[in-house]
Coordinates of C-alpha atoms and ligand atoms in Angstrom, one line a residue:
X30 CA 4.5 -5.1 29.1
X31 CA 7.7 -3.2 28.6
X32 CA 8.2 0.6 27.4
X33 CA 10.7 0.7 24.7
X34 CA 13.0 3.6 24.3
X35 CA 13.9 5.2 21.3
X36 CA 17.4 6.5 21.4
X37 CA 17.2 8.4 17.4
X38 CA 14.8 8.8 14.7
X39 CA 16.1 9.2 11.3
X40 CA 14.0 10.8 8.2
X41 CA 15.7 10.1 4.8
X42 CA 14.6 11.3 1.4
X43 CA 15.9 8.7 -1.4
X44 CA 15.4 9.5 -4.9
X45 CA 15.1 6.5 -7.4
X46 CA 13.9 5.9 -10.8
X47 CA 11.4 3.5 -11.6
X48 CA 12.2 0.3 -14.2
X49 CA 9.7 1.3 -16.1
X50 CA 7.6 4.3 -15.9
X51 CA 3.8 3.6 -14.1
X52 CA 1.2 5.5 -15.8
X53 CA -2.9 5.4 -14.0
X54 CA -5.5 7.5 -15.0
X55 CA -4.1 10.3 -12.5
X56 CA -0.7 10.2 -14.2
X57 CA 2.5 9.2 -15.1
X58 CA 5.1 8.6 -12.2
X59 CA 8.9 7.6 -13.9
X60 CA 10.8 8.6 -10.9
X61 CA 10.3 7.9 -7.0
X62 CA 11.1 10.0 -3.7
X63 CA 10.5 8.2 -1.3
X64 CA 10.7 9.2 2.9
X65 CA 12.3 6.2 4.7
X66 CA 12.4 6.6 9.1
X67 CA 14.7 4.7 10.8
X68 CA 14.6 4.4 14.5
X69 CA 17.8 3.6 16.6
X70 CA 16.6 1.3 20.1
X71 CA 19.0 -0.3 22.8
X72 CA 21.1 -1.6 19.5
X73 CA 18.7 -2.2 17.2
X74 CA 17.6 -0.5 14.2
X75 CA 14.2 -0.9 12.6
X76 CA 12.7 0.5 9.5
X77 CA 9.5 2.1 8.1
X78 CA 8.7 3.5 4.6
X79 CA 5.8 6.3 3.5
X80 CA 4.2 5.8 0.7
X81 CA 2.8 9.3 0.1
X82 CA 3.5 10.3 -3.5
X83 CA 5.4 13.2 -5.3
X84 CA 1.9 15.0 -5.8
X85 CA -1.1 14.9 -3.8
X86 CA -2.6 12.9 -6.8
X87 CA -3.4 9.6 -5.3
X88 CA -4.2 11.2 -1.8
X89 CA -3.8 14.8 -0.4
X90 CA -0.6 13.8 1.8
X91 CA 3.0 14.0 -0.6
X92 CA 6.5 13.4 0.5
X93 CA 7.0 17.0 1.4
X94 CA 4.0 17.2 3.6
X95 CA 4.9 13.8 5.0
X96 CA 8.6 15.2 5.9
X97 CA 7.1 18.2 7.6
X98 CA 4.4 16.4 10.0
X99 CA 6.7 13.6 10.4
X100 CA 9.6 15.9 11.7
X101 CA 7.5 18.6 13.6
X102 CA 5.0 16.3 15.0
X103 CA 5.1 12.6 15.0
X104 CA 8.6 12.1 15.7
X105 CA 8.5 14.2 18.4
X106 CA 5.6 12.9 19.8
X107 CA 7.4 9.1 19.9
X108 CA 10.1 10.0 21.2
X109 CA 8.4 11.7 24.2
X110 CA 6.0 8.7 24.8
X111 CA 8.7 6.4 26.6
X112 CA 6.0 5.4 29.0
X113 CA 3.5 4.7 26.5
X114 CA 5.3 3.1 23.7
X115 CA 5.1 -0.5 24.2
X116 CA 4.9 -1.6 20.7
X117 CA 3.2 -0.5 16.8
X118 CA 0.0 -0.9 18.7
X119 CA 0.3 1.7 20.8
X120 CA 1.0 4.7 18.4
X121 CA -2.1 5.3 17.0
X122 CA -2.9 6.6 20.6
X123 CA 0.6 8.6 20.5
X124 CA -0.5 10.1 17.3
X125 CA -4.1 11.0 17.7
X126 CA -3.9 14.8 18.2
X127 CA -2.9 14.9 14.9
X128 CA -5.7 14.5 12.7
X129 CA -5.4 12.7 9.1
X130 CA -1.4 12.4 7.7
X131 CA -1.9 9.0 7.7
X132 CA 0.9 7.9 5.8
X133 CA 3.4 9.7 7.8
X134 CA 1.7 7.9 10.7
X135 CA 2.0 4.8 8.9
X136 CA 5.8 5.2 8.4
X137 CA 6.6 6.0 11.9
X138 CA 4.5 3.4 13.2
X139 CA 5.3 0.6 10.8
X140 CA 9.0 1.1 11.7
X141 CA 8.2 1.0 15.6
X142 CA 6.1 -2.9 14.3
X143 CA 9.2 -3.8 12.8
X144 CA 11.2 -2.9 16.2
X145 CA 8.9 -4.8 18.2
X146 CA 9.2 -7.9 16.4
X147 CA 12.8 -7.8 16.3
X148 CA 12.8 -7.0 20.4
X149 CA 10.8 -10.5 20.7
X150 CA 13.1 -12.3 18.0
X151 CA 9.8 -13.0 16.1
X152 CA 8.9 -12.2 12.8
X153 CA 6.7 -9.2 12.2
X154 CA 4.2 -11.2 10.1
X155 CA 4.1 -13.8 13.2
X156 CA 3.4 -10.4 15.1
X157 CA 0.6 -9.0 13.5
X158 CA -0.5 -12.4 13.5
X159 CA -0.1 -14.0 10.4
X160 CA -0.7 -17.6 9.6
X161 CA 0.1 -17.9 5.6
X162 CA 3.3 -19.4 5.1
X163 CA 2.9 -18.0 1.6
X164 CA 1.1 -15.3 0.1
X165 CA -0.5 -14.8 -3.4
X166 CA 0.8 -12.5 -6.0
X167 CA -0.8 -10.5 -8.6
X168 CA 0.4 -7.5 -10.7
X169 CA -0.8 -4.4 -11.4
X170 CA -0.3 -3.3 -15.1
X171 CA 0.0 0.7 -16.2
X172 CA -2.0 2.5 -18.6
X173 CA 0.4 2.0 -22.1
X174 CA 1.1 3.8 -25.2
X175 CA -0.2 1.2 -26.9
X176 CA -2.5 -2.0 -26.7
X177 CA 0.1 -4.7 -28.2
X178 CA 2.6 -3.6 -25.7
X179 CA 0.2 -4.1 -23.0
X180 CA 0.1 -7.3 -24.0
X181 CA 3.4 -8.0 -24.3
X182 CA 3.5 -7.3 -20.6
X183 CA 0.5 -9.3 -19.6
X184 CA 2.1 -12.3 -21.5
X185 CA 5.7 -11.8 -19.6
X186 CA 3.8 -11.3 -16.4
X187 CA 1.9 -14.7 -16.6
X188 CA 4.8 -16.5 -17.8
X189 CA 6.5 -15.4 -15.0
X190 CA 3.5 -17.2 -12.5
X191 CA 1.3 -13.9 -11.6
X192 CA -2.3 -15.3 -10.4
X193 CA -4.3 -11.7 -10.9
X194 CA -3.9 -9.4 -13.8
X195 CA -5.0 -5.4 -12.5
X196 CA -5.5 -3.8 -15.5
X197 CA -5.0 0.6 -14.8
X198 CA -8.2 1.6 -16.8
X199 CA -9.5 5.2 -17.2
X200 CA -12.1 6.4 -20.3
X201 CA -10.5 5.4 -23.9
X202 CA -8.3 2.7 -22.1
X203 CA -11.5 0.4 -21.2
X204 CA -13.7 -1.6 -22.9
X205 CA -11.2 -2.1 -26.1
X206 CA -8.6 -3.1 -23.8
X207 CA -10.9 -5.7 -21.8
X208 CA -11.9 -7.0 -24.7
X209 CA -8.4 -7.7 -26.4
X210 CA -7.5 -9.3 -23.3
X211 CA -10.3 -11.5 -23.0
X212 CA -10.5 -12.4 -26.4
X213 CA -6.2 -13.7 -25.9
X214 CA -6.9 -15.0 -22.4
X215 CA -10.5 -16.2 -22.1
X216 CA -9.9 -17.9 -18.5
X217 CA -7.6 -15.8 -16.8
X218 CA -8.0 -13.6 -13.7
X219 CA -8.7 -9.9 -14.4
X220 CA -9.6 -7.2 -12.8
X221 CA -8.9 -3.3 -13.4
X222 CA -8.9 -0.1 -11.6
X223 CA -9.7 3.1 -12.5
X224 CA -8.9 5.1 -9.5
X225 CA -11.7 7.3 -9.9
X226 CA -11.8 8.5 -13.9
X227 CA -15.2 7.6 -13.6
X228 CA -19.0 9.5 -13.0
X229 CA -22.4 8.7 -12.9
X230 CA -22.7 9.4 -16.8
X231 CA -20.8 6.5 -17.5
X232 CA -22.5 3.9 -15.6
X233 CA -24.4 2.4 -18.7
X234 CA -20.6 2.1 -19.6
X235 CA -19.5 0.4 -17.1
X236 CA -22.4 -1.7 -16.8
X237 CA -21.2 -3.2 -20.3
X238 CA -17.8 -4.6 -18.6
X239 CA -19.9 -7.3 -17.3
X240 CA -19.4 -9.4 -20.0
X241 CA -15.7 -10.1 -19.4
X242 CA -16.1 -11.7 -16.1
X243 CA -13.8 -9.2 -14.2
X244 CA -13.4 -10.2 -10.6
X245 CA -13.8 -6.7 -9.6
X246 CA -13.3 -3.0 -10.5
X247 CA -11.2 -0.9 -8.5
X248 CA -12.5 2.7 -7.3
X249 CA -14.0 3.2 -10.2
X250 CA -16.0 6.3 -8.7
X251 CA -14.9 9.8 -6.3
X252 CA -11.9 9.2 -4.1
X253 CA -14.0 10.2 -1.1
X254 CA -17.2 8.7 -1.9
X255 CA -19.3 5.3 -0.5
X256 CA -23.0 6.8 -1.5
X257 CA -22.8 6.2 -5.3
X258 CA -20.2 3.4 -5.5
X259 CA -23.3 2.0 -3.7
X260 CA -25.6 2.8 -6.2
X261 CA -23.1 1.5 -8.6
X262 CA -22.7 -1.3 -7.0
X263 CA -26.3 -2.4 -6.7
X264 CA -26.4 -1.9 -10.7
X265 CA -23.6 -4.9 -10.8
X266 CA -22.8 -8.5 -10.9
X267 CA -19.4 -7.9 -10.6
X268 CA -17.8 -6.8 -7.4
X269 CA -17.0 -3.1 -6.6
X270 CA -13.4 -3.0 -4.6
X271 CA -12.5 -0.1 -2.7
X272 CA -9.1 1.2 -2.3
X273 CA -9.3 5.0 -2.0
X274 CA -12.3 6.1 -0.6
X275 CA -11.2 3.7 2.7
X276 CA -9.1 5.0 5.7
X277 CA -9.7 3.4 8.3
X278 CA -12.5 0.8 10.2
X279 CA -15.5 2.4 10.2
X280 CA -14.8 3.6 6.8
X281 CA -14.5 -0.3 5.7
X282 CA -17.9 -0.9 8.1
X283 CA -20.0 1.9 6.4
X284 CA -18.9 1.0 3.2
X285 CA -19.7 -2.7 3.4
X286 CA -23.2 -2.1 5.2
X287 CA -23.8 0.2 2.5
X288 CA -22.9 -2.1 -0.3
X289 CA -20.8 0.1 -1.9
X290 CA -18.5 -2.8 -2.4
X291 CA -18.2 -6.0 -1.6
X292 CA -14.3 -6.5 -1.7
X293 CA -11.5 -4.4 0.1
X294 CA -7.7 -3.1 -0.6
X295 CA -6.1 -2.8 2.6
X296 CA -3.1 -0.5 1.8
X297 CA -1.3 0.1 5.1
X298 CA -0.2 3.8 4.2
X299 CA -3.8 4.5 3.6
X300 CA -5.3 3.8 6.5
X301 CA -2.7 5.3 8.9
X302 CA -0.4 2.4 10.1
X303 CA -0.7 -1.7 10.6
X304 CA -2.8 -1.2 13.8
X305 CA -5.5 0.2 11.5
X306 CA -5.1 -2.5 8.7
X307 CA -5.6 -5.3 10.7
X308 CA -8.1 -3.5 12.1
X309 CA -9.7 -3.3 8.7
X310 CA -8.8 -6.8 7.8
X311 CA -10.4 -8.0 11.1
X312 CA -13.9 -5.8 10.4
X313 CA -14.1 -6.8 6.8
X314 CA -13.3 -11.1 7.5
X315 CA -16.1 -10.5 10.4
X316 CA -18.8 -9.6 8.0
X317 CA -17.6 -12.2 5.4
X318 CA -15.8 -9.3 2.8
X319 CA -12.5 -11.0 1.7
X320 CA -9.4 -8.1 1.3
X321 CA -6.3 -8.4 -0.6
X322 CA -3.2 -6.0 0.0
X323 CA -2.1 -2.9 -2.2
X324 CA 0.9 -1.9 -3.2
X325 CA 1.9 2.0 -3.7
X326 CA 5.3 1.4 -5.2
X327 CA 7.3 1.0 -2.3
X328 CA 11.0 0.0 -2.1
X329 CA 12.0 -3.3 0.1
X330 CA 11.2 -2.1 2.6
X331 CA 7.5 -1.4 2.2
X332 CA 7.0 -4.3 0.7
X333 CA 8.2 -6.0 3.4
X334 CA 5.8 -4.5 5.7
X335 CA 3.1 -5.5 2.9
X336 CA 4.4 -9.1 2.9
X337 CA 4.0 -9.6 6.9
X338 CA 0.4 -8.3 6.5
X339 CA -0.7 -9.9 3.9
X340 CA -0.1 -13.2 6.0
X341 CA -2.9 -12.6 7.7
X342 CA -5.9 -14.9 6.8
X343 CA -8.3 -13.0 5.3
X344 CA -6.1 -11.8 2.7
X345 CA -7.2 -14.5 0.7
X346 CA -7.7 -12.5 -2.7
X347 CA -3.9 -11.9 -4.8
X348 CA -2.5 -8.6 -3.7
X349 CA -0.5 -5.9 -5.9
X350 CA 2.7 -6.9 -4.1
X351 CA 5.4 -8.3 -6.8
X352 CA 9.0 -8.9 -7.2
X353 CA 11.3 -6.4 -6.7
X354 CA 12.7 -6.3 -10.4
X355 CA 9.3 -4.9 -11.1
X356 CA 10.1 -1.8 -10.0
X357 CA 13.6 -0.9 -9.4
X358 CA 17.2 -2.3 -11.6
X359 CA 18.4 -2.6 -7.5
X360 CA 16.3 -2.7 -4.6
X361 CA 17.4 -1.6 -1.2
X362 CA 17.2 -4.4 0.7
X363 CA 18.4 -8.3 0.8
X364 CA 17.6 -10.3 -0.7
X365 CA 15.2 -8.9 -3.2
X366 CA 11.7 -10.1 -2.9
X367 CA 11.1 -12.8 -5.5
X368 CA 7.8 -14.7 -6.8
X369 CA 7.4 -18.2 -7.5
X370 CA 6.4 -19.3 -10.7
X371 CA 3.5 -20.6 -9.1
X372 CA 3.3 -16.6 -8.3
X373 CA 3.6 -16.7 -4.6
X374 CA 6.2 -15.0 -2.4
X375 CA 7.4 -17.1 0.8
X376 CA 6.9 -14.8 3.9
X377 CA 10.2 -14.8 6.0
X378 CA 10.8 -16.2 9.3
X379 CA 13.3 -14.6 10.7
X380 CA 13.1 -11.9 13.2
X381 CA 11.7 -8.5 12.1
X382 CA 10.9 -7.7 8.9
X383 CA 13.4 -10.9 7.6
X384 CA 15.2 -8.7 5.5
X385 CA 18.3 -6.8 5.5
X386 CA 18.7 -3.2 4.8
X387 CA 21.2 -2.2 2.6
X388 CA 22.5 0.8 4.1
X389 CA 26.0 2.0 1.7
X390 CA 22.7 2.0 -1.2
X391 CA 20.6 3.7 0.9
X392 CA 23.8 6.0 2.0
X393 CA 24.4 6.8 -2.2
X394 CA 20.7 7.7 -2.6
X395 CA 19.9 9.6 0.1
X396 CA 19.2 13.5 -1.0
X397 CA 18.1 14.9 2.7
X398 CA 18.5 13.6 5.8
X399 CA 17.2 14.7 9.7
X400 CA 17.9 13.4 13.2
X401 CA 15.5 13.4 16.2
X402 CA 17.4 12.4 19.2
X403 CA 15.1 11.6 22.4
X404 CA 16.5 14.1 25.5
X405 CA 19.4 12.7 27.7
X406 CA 17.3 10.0 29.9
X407 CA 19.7 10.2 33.2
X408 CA 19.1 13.9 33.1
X409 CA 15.2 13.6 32.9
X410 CA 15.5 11.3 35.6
X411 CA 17.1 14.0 38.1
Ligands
OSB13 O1 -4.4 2.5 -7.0 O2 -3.5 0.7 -6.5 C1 -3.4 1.8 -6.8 C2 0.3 2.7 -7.5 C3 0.3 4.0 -7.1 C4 -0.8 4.6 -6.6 C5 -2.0 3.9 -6.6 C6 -2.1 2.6 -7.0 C7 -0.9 2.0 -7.5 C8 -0.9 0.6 -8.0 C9 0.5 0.0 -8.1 O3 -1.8 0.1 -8.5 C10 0.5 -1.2 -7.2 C11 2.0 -1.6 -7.1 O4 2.4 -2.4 -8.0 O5 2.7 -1.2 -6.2
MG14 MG1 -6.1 1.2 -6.5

């Protein structure tokens, strides 16, 4: 195989507001920043996004951390490893002396995928080994300040050909809620996700849920726990999914041998790059546990990483990855992602990620920018 050479790695800070603000039972997020890496190679130019958070509410990394490790250790690290790098695949070997920062990881590494692809003139989801021409859309719906416009958005969503409903859920936005819902939409899918608001004392409460069919609840327990989502899990009809507490394979394989769910979100950034979420994927369609893919938010050009993967086939569940109007007035790539009305996106064939960066947006958003450059090759050579 061929070492690839990066000539430049660029880090970029963007700042953009949110369509309308996104509120989960950690809190309320109206505005993004997000940390985009470009790498420059022999002519091309590939792209990776991080989908760490402006607080360390979701998971301990943030943008700033993110920056930092990305700049003073990852970067660095790729753009010594000319011998090494062949492809996405081999940087969770470039990046293993540093321990956790998986979303950093992810960004870097997700942008070297998307360089690959374009270096074979495939398409990254052909790359990682997709085989869905299509993939299956669901949404996932804020906490909001009040039930009736909650269902004003459920209704627009359907209408516009979602196949899931998610439902952000936390204690006081639960049972009420399910129930309203139900009672309007007897037959649809439903599921919700609490992203951990919930302890043992409320298991008797959850247990109640039952009754609306849900196809699953979402880390409804600790952010770092498998031990009593098991016991919870044992307790239920309904399926546990995990999002969270999972960060990379063995995670999913203790989890599932321990029943502490029996349904999987594979969100790249989580887990530390694509290597590790097909890696997850391949673990959980092994032992028969079907995955779907969650979203964090991400601009085009995370979602466009999301799309590839979730062409793989055991992504058979609807993930959280939507339209691009969902989030943002303008997104930064084109064309914007769209969804069917039958509520499925078409994966793109073209070479790469299949879709174009807009770069004078990117330009006008950009708030902080760095450049790695990789030492002068003919002098290393002397
Ligand atoms: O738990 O899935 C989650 C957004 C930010 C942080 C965590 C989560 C989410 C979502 C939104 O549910 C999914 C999306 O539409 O991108
Ligand atoms: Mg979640």
């Amino acid at each position: 195989m061929t070492t690839i050479s990066i000539d430049a790695i660029h880090l970029r800070e963007i700042n953009l507001p949110l369509a309308h603000p996104f509120e989960t039972s950690f809190g309320i997020t109206t505005a993004r920043r997000i940390l985009l890496i470009e790498i420059e190679s022999e002519g091309l130019s590939a792209w990776g996004e991080c989908v760490a958070g402006e607080h360390p509410y979701f998971s301990d990394e943030t943008v700033d951390t993110a920056w930092l490790i990305a700049e003073t250790e990852l970067a660095p690290r790729l753009l010594e490893a000319d011998n090494e790098l062949t492809g996405g695949g081999s940087c969770p070997r470039i990046f293993r002396q540093v321990r956790g920062h998986r979303m950093a990881k992810a960004a870097l590494e997700n942008a070297v995928w998307d360089l690959e692809a374009q270096r074979q003139g495939v398409s990254l989801a052909s790359l990682l080994g997709g085989t869905r021409e299509v993939i299956p859309c669901g949404v996932s719906i804020g906490i909001q300040s009040s039930p009736a416009l909650l269902m004003d958005k459920i209704e627009t969503e359907l209408a516009a050909g979602y196949q899931r409903i998610k439902l952000k859920c936390k204690p006081g936005w639960d049972v009420e809620i399910f129930e309203a819902v139900r009672k309007r939409w007897p037959d649809i899918t439903l599921s919700c996700d609490a992203n951990s608001a919930y302890r043992m004392r409320d298991f008797d409460r959850i247990a109640e849920w039952e009754e609306f069919r849900l196809l699953m609840i979402e880390q409804p327990l600790w952010y770092d726990d498998f031990y009593f989502h098991s016991m919870l899990q044992k307790r239920l009809e309904t399926a546990i999914c995990l999002d969270e507490s999972i960060r990379n394979r063995r995670d999913a394989l203790a989890a599932i041998d321990m029943e502490s769910c029996r349904i999987i979100n594979i969100k790249n950034g989580r887990v530390g790059g694509l290597s590790e979420a097909i890696a997850v994927h391949n673990a959980a369609e092994e032992r028969g546990i079907p995955v779907w893919c969650g979203g964090m938010l991400e601009t085009g050009i995370g979602r466009s990483h999301n799309i590839a993967l979730s062409s793989l086939p055991n992504f058979s569940l609807p993930g959280d990855v939507s339209a691009s109007s969902r989030y943002w007035e303008e997104d930064i790539i084109e064309p914007e992602v769209t969804v069917s009305s039958v509520g499925e996106i078409a994966v793109p064939e073209g070479p790469g990620r299949g879709y174009e960066v807009r770069r004078d947006r990117i330009d006008k958003l950009t708030v902080r920018r760095a450049t790695l450059k990789a030492k002068a090759r003919v002098l290393s050579h002397q």
